[in-house]
PDB file of C-alpha atoms in Angstrom:
ATOM      1  CA  MET A   1     147.805 152.980  78.818  1.00 78.00           C
ATOM      2  CA  THR A   2     147.926 155.838  76.306  1.00 87.00           C
ATOM      3  CA  ARG A   3     145.268 158.523  76.709  1.00 94.00           C
ATOM      4  CA  THR A   4     144.358 161.126  74.119  1.00 97.00           C
ATOM      5  CA  LEU A   5     144.481 164.782  75.135  1.00 98.00           C
ATOM      6  CA  LEU A   6     142.841 167.133  72.639  1.00 98.00           C
ATOM      7  CA  ALA A   7     143.862 170.725  73.380  1.00 98.00           C
ATOM      8  CA  ILE A   8     141.497 173.492  72.240  1.00 98.00           C
ATOM      9  CA  HIS A   9     143.159 176.870  71.868  1.00 97.00           C
ATOM     10  CA  GLY A  10     141.779 180.256  72.832  1.00 94.00           C
ATOM     11  CA  ARG A  11     141.111 183.392  70.800  1.00 92.00           C
ATOM     12  CA  TYR A  12     144.701 184.524  70.301  1.00 91.00           C
ATOM     13  CA  ALA A  13     147.071 182.536  68.086  1.00 90.00           C
ATOM     14  CA  GLY A  14     145.539 179.199  67.144  1.00 94.00           C
ATOM     15  CA  ALA A  15     147.153 175.854  67.969  1.00 96.00           C
ATOM     16  CA  LEU A  16     150.472 177.713  68.127  1.00 95.00           C
ATOM     17  CA  GLU A  17     149.474 178.514  71.727  1.00 94.00           C
ATOM     18  CA  PHE A  18     150.475 174.925  72.607  1.00 97.00           C
ATOM     19  CA  ASP A  19     153.721 174.673  70.606  1.00 95.00           C
ATOM     20  CA  ARG A  20     155.968 175.247  73.622  1.00 94.00           C
ATOM     21  CA  CYS A  21     154.286 172.759  75.958  1.00 96.00           C
ATOM     22  CA  LYS A  22     153.486 169.749  73.773  1.00 96.00           C
ATOM     23  CA  ALA A  23     157.005 168.283  73.928  1.00 96.00           C
ATOM     24  CA  PHE A  24     156.795 168.141  77.739  1.00 97.00           C
ATOM     25  CA  PHE A  25     153.900 165.680  77.856  1.00 98.00           C
ATOM     26  CA  PRO A  26     154.918 162.074  78.570  1.00 97.00           C
ATOM     27  CA  GLU A  27     154.635 159.277  76.002  1.00 95.00           C
ATOM     28  CA  GLN A  28     151.440 157.929  77.553  1.00 95.00           C
ATOM     29  CA  ILE A  29     149.672 161.198  76.650  1.00 97.00           C
ATOM     30  CA  ASP A  30     148.803 161.471  72.964  1.00 97.00           C
ATOM     31  CA  PHE A  31     148.764 165.271  72.754  1.00 98.00           C
ATOM     32  CA  GLN A  32     146.792 166.725  69.841  1.00 98.00           C
ATOM     33  CA  ALA A  33     145.905 170.301  68.902  1.00 97.00           C
ATOM     34  CA  PHE A  34     144.291 171.679  65.747  1.00 96.00           C
ATOM     35  CA  ASP A  35     143.768 175.195  64.431  1.00 95.00           C
ATOM     36  CA  LEU A  36     140.083 176.057  64.704  1.00 95.00           C
ATOM     37  CA  PRO A  37     138.309 177.605  61.690  1.00 92.00           C
ATOM     38  CA  GLY A  38     139.542 181.167  61.234  1.00 89.00           C
ATOM     39  CA  PHE A  39     142.841 180.634  63.074  1.00 91.00           C
ATOM     40  CA  GLY A  40     146.382 179.690  62.094  1.00 82.00           C
ATOM     41  CA  VAL A  41     146.491 177.822  58.797  1.00 71.00           C
ATOM     42  CA  LEU A  42     142.674 177.947  58.631  1.00 65.00           C
ATOM     43  CA  ASN A  43     142.498 181.732  58.697  1.00 63.00           C
ATOM     44  CA  GLU A  44     139.645 182.162  56.217  1.00 68.00           C
ATOM     45  CA  ILE A  45     136.594 183.339  58.143  1.00 68.00           C
ATOM     46  CA  ASN A  46     133.194 181.689  57.733  1.00 72.00           C
ATOM     47  CA  ARG A  47     130.548 184.262  58.577  1.00 73.00           C
ATOM     48  CA  LYS A  48     127.800 181.617  58.835  1.00 84.00           C
ATOM     49  CA  ILE A  49     129.572 179.545  61.483  1.00 90.00           C
ATOM     50  CA  LYS A  50     127.730 178.651  64.695  1.00 94.00           C
ATOM     51  CA  PRO A  51     128.939 177.296  68.073  1.00 95.00           C
ATOM     52  CA  PHE A  52     128.114 173.720  67.058  1.00 96.00           C
ATOM     53  CA  ASP A  53     130.320 174.033  63.973  1.00 95.00           C
ATOM     54  CA  TYR A  54     133.450 174.425  66.113  1.00 96.00           C
ATOM     55  CA  ALA A  55     132.578 171.264  68.056  1.00 97.00           C
ATOM     56  CA  ASN A  56     131.706 169.368  64.912  1.00 96.00           C
ATOM     57  CA  PHE A  57     134.965 170.457  63.275  1.00 95.00           C
ATOM     58  CA  LEU A  58     136.950 168.972  66.187  1.00 97.00           C
ATOM     59  CA  HIS A  59     134.779 165.866  66.176  1.00 97.00           C
ATOM     60  CA  ARG A  60     135.639 165.247  62.518  1.00 96.00           C
ATOM     61  CA  ARG A  61     139.332 166.088  62.933  1.00 95.00           C
ATOM     62  CA  SER A  62     139.634 163.687  65.877  1.00 97.00           C
ATOM     63  CA  ASN A  63     137.804 160.768  64.267  1.00 95.00           C
ATOM     64  CA  LYS A  64     140.964 158.627  64.167  1.00 94.00           C
ATOM     65  CA  LEU A  65     142.070 159.394  67.725  1.00 96.00           C
ATOM     66  CA  SER A  66     141.636 156.973  70.599  1.00 94.00           C
ATOM     67  CA  LYS A  67     138.509 157.784  72.633  1.00 94.00           C
ATOM     68  CA  PRO A  68     137.164 158.572  75.138  1.00 95.00           C
ATOM     69  CA  MET A  69     139.637 161.419  75.313  1.00 97.00           C
ATOM     70  CA  PHE A  70     140.397 164.319  77.618  1.00 97.00           C
ATOM     71  CA  LEU A  71     139.654 167.841  76.406  1.00 98.00           C
ATOM     72  CA  LEU A  72     141.950 170.657  77.485  1.00 98.00           C
ATOM     73  CA  GLY A  73     140.321 174.036  76.884  1.00 98.00           C
ATOM     74  CA  VAL A  74     142.153 177.338  77.314  1.00 96.00           C
ATOM     75  CA  ASP A  75     140.329 180.685  77.308  1.00 93.00           C
ATOM     76  CA  THR A  76     137.537 180.419  74.697  1.00 95.00           C
ATOM     77  CA  GLY A  77     138.647 176.820  74.178  1.00 97.00           C
ATOM     78  CA  CYS A  78     136.861 176.160  77.482  1.00 97.00           C
ATOM     79  CA  LEU A  79     133.565 177.205  75.911  1.00 97.00           C
ATOM     80  CA  ILE A  80     134.142 175.138  72.785  1.00 98.00           C
ATOM     81  CA  ALA A  81     134.956 172.137  75.024  1.00 98.00           C
ATOM     82  CA  LEU A  82     131.595 172.606  76.776  1.00 96.00           C
ATOM     83  CA  GLU A  83     129.862 172.808  73.387  1.00 97.00           C
ATOM     84  CA  TYR A  84     131.617 169.576  72.362  1.00 97.00           C
ATOM     85  CA  ALA A  85     130.399 167.916  75.564  1.00 95.00           C
ATOM     86  CA  GLN A  86     126.788 168.767  74.682  1.00 94.00           C
ATOM     87  CA  HIS A  87     126.934 166.832  71.416  1.00 95.00           C
ATOM     88  CA  TYR A  88     129.544 164.106  71.970  1.00 96.00           C
ATOM     89  CA  PRO A  89     129.563 163.314  75.713  1.00 94.00           C
ATOM     90  CA  ASN A  90     130.489 159.658  75.205  1.00 94.00           C
ATOM     91  CA  GLU A  91     133.747 160.697  73.552  1.00 96.00           C
ATOM     92  CA  ILE A  92     134.982 162.577  76.631  1.00 96.00           C
ATOM     93  CA  ALA A  93     136.850 161.077  79.586  1.00 95.00           C
ATOM     94  CA  GLY A  94     137.197 164.426  81.348  1.00 95.00           C
ATOM     95  CA  LEU A  95     137.377 168.203  80.868  1.00 97.00           C
ATOM     96  CA  ILE A  96     140.336 170.325  81.976  1.00 97.00           C
ATOM     97  CA  LEU A  97     139.514 174.013  81.565  1.00 96.00           C
ATOM     98  CA  HIS A  98     142.042 176.783  82.148  1.00 94.00           C
ATOM     99  CA  SER A  99     141.632 180.556  82.108  1.00 90.00           C
ATOM    100  CA  PHE A 100     137.853 180.383  81.832  1.00 92.00           C
ATOM    101  CA  PRO A 101     136.615 183.457  79.889  1.00 91.00           C
ATOM    102  CA  PHE A 102     134.076 184.878  82.319  1.00 89.00           C
ATOM    103  CA  ASP A 103     134.363 188.195  80.458  1.00 86.00           C
ATOM    104  CA  LEU A 104     132.298 186.705  77.618  1.00 89.00           C
ATOM    105  CA  ILE A 105     129.557 185.030  79.650  1.00 87.00           C
ATOM    106  CA  SER A 106     129.088 187.645  82.362  1.00 80.00           C
ATOM    107  CA  GLY A 107     126.305 189.381  80.450  1.00 64.00           C
ATOM    108  CA  ASN A 108     127.916 192.708  81.358  1.00 56.00           C
ATOM    109  CA  ILE A 109     129.104 194.181  78.032  1.00 48.00           C
ATOM    110  CA  LEU A 110     130.900 197.138  79.659  1.00 48.00           C
ATOM    111  CA  GLU A 111     132.758 194.864  82.084  1.00 52.00           C
ATOM    112  CA  SER A 112     133.779 192.574  79.227  1.00 50.00           C
ATOM    113  CA  LEU A 113     135.117 195.504  77.209  1.00 48.00           C
ATOM    114  CA  ILE A 114     137.108 196.893  80.153  1.00 48.00           C
ATOM    115  CA  LYS A 115     138.643 193.505  80.927  1.00 51.00           C
ATOM    116  CA  SER A 116     139.510 192.930  77.298  1.00 50.00           C
ATOM    117  CA  VAL A 117     141.255 196.272  76.843  1.00 45.00           C
ATOM    118  CA  SER A 118     143.000 196.494  80.228  1.00 44.00           C
ATOM    119  CA  GLY A 119     144.101 192.871  80.288  1.00 46.00           C
ATOM    120  CA  GLU A 120     145.754 192.641  76.882  1.00 53.00           C
ATOM    121  CA  GLY A 121     149.123 193.960  78.026  1.00 47.00           C
ATOM    122  CA  LYS A 122     149.182 191.552  80.962  1.00 49.00           C
ATOM    123  CA  ARG A 123     148.176 188.613  78.779  1.00 58.00           C
ATOM    124  CA  PHE A 124     151.092 189.153  76.437  1.00 63.00           C
ATOM    125  CA  ALA A 125     153.720 189.852  79.091  1.00 62.00           C
ATOM    126  CA  PHE A 126     155.639 186.787  77.896  1.00 64.00           C
ATOM    127  CA  ILE A 127     156.534 188.610  74.667  1.00 61.00           C
ATOM    128  CA  ASN A 128     159.617 190.299  76.086  1.00 61.00           C
ATOM    129  CA  VAL A 129     162.024 188.885  73.513  1.00 55.00           C
ATOM    130  CA  LEU A 130     161.192 188.822  69.816  1.00 56.00           C
ATOM    131  CA  ASP A 131     162.337 185.286  69.108  1.00 82.00           C
ATOM    132  CA  ASP A 132     160.857 183.182  66.309  1.00 86.00           C
ATOM    133  CA  TYR A 133     157.980 181.902  68.458  1.00 88.00           C
ATOM    134  CA  THR A 134     156.811 185.281  69.706  1.00 86.00           C
ATOM    135  CA  GLN A 135     156.978 186.741  66.209  1.00 85.00           C
ATOM    136  CA  ARG A 136     154.778 183.913  64.929  1.00 89.00           C
ATOM    137  CA  PHE A 137     152.427 184.429  67.886  1.00 89.00           C
ATOM    138  CA  GLN A 138     152.048 188.120  67.126  1.00 87.00           C
ATOM    139  CA  HIS A 139     151.492 187.381  63.430  1.00 87.00           C
ATOM    140  CA  ASN A 140     148.758 184.822  64.208  1.00 90.00           C
ATOM    141  CA  TYR A 141     147.160 187.155  66.734  1.00 89.00           C
ATOM    142  CA  GLN A 142     146.866 190.004  64.243  1.00 88.00           C
ATOM    143  CA  GLN A 143     145.707 187.700  61.468  1.00 89.00           C
ATOM    144  CA  SER A 144     142.940 186.108  63.541  1.00 88.00           C
ATOM    145  CA  ASN A 145     141.333 189.355  64.681  1.00 88.00           C
ATOM    146  CA  PRO A 146     138.070 188.839  62.673  1.00 89.00           C
ATOM    147  CA  SER A 147     137.689 185.253  63.943  1.00 91.00           C
ATOM    148  CA  ARG A 148     138.425 186.330  67.497  1.00 91.00           C
ATOM    149  CA  LYS A 149     135.601 188.862  67.333  1.00 90.00           C
ATOM    150  CA  GLN A 150     133.324 186.219  65.828  1.00 92.00           C
ATOM    151  CA  ILE A 151     133.970 183.760  68.677  1.00 93.00           C
ATOM    152  CA  GLU A 152     133.397 186.524  71.226  1.00 92.00           C
ATOM    153  CA  ARG A 153     130.057 187.281  69.573  1.00 92.00           C
ATOM    154  CA  LEU A 154     128.890 183.637  69.360  1.00 94.00           C
ATOM    155  CA  PHE A 155     129.942 182.367  72.788  1.00 95.00           C
ATOM    156  CA  ASN A 156     128.126 184.899  74.927  1.00 93.00           C
ATOM    157  CA  ASN A 157     125.892 185.014  78.005  1.00 91.00           C
ATOM    158  CA  GLN A 158     122.837 183.910  76.030  1.00 92.00           C
ATOM    159  CA  TRP A 159     124.701 180.853  74.706  1.00 95.00           C
ATOM    160  CA  PHE A 160     126.066 179.953  78.150  1.00 94.00           C
ATOM    161  CA  SER A 161     122.701 180.380  79.884  1.00 91.00           C
ATOM    162  CA  SER A 162     121.118 177.909  77.474  1.00 92.00           C
ATOM    163  CA  LEU A 163     123.621 175.108  78.204  1.00 91.00           C
ATOM    164  CA  PRO A 164     122.262 172.049  80.014  1.00 88.00           C
ATOM    165  CA  SER A 165     124.489 170.457  82.634  1.00 85.00           C
ATOM    166  CA  VAL A 166     127.056 167.858  81.568  1.00 82.00           C
ATOM    167  CA  GLN A 167     126.623 166.014  84.857  1.00 75.00           C
ATOM    168  CA  ALA A 168     128.400 162.783  83.934  1.00 82.00           C
ATOM    169  CA  ILE A 169     131.687 164.409  82.868  1.00 91.00           C
ATOM    170  CA  GLU A 170     134.344 165.173  85.465  1.00 92.00           C
ATOM    171  CA  THR A 171     135.695 168.679  85.068  1.00 94.00           C
ATOM    172  CA  ALA A 172     138.655 170.507  86.560  1.00 94.00           C
ATOM    173  CA  TYR A 173     138.826 174.299  86.384  1.00 93.00           C
ATOM    174  CA  LEU A 174     142.405 175.569  86.585  1.00 92.00           C
ATOM    175  CA  ASN A 175     143.231 179.032  87.865  1.00 88.00           C
ATOM    176  CA  GLY A 176     146.634 180.545  88.590  1.00 86.00           C
ATOM    177  CA  SER A 177     147.336 181.842  92.081  1.00 82.00           C
ATOM    178  CA  GLY A 178     148.404 185.131  90.506  1.00 75.00           C
ATOM    179  CA  ASN A 179     144.971 185.597  88.964  1.00 77.00           C
ATOM    180  CA  ARG A 180     141.940 186.785  90.845  1.00 78.00           C
ATOM    181  CA  PRO A 181     139.864 183.992  92.451  1.00 83.00           C
ATOM    182  CA  PHE A 182     136.460 183.082  91.055  1.00 85.00           C
ATOM    183  CA  THR A 183     133.579 185.068  92.518  1.00 87.00           C
ATOM    184  CA  GLN A 184     130.649 183.261  94.098  1.00 88.00           C
ATOM    185  CA  LYS A 185     128.512 184.159  91.091  1.00 88.00           C
ATOM    186  CA  GLU A 186     131.118 182.626  88.776  1.00 88.00           C
ATOM    187  CA  GLU A 187     131.345 179.495  90.930  1.00 87.00           C
ATOM    188  CA  ASP A 188     127.568 179.154  90.758  1.00 88.00           C
ATOM    189  CA  SER A 189     127.602 179.475  86.962  1.00 87.00           C
ATOM    190  CA  LEU A 190     130.249 176.736  86.694  1.00 88.00           C
ATOM    191  CA  LYS A 191     128.232 174.523  89.011  1.00 87.00           C
ATOM    192  CA  LYS A 192     125.226 174.922  86.720  1.00 86.00           C
ATOM    193  CA  VAL A 193     126.900 173.438  83.641  1.00 90.00           C
ATOM    194  CA  THR A 194     129.361 171.008  85.267  1.00 89.00           C
ATOM    195  CA  SER A 195     128.009 169.721  88.569  1.00 80.00           C
ATOM    196  CA  LYS A 196     130.821 167.152  88.874  1.00 85.00           C
ATOM    197  CA  TYR A 197     133.737 169.556  89.091  1.00 86.00           C
ATOM    198  CA  SER A 198     136.626 170.854  91.157  1.00 89.00           C
ATOM    199  CA  THR A 199     138.600 174.096  91.121  1.00 89.00           C
ATOM    200  CA  VAL A 200     142.375 173.693  91.118  1.00 90.00           C
ATOM    201  CA  ILE A 201     144.604 176.642  92.050  1.00 90.00           C
ATOM    202  CA  ILE A 202     148.106 176.393  90.565  1.00 90.00           C
ATOM    203  CA  PRO A 203     150.861 178.424  92.311  1.00 89.00           C
ATOM    204  CA  ASN A 204     152.767 180.971  90.235  1.00 84.00           C
ATOM    205  CA  TRP A 205     150.749 180.514  87.054  1.00 85.00           C
ATOM    206  CA  LYS A 206     150.192 183.667  85.022  1.00 77.00           C
ATOM    207  CA  ALA A 207     148.020 184.249  81.955  1.00 79.00           C
ATOM    208  CA  PHE A 208     149.806 181.856  79.562  1.00 87.00           C
ATOM    209  CA  PRO A 209     151.477 179.019  81.515  1.00 91.00           C
ATOM    210  CA  ALA A 210     151.493 176.792  78.417  1.00 93.00           C
ATOM    211  CA  ILE A 211     153.891 179.378  76.931  1.00 91.00           C
ATOM    212  CA  GLU A 212     155.588 180.904  79.979  1.00 89.00           C
ATOM    213  CA  THR A 213     156.192 177.719  82.009  1.00 91.00           C
ATOM    214  CA  PRO A 214     155.463 174.906  79.522  1.00 94.00           C
ATOM    215  CA  GLY A 215     157.071 172.084  81.502  1.00 95.00           C
ATOM    216  CA  ASP A 216     155.115 172.937  84.626  1.00 95.00           C
ATOM    217  CA  PHE A 217     151.921 173.294  82.587  1.00 96.00           C
ATOM    218  CA  ALA A 218     152.327 169.833  81.044  1.00 97.00           C
ATOM    219  CA  GLN A 219     153.142 168.310  84.431  1.00 96.00           C
ATOM    220  CA  GLU A 220     150.038 169.750  86.098  1.00 95.00           C
ATOM    221  CA  VAL A 221     147.716 168.701  83.253  1.00 97.00           C
ATOM    222  CA  THR A 222     149.234 165.195  83.163  1.00 97.00           C
ATOM    223  CA  ALA A 223     148.737 164.836  86.916  1.00 95.00           C
ATOM    224  CA  LEU A 224     145.067 165.782  86.529  1.00 94.00           C
ATOM    225  CA  ILE A 225     144.590 163.222  83.762  1.00 95.00           C
ATOM    226  CA  GLU A 226     146.150 160.521  85.909  1.00 93.00           C
ATOM    227  CA  GLN A 227     143.958 161.544  88.819  1.00 91.00           C
ATOM    228  CA  MET A 228     140.765 161.542  86.732  1.00 89.00           C
ATOM    229  CA  ASN A 229     141.783 158.235  85.173  1.00 77.00           C
ATOM    230  CA  SER A 230     142.213 156.506  88.522  1.00 68.00           C
ATOM    231  CA  PRO A 231     139.425 154.031  89.383  1.00 58.00           C
ATOM    232  CA  LEU A 232     139.638 155.234  92.975  1.00 50.00           C
ATOM    233  CA  HIS A 233     139.177 158.886  92.047  1.00 51.00           C
ATOM    234  CA  ARG A 234     136.006 160.736  92.967  1.00 49.00           C
ATOM    235  CA  PHE A 235     135.428 164.492  92.737  1.00 48.00           C
TER     236      PHE A 235
END
């Protein structure tokens, strides 16, 4: 049975973030990814946009896809996936959220700024050879700077605190073993919005496994979809 996987990119380079991994998904996974407003080919910024508009944009773009579907959110894509779940819960078979952006929802502006500045070099460690892909990534990153700031402003602690729980939707939070573990406060905040969830630690994952180890990334996500799709599965 073919299942739809809609990947929602983060604040860096648009749907290009998934270009290296999409070929590694098996035929039974219909992998889809779209540039969000302000990113990639849609780089014109809309200063009146609200969190719902990102979810509604994906809802309209995916209207011909088979549903219910799985949402794969990376970085700020995690937050947009949660916004989507508020408005279209019946369209979602499960949420897979990687690299959750706690820096935006912590409510600590100084901490967020420090993490953003100090972490940028580590995030882009994969750009050690200027091949065609990394050049396009850097171009998209620079081009999307206004939209990145807009997303960081919209999806903040106030937005996150107002979210009701999406209790009926199974959710897996992915975290690389090389990254710091979630704090208890962060675990509690995840539990508030997704009570039916698990945390999955993936060995050797760094900041961008979809780019750095695309085959492994696709394999791990596919395994989670199969697990969530099993009638015997319970979180």
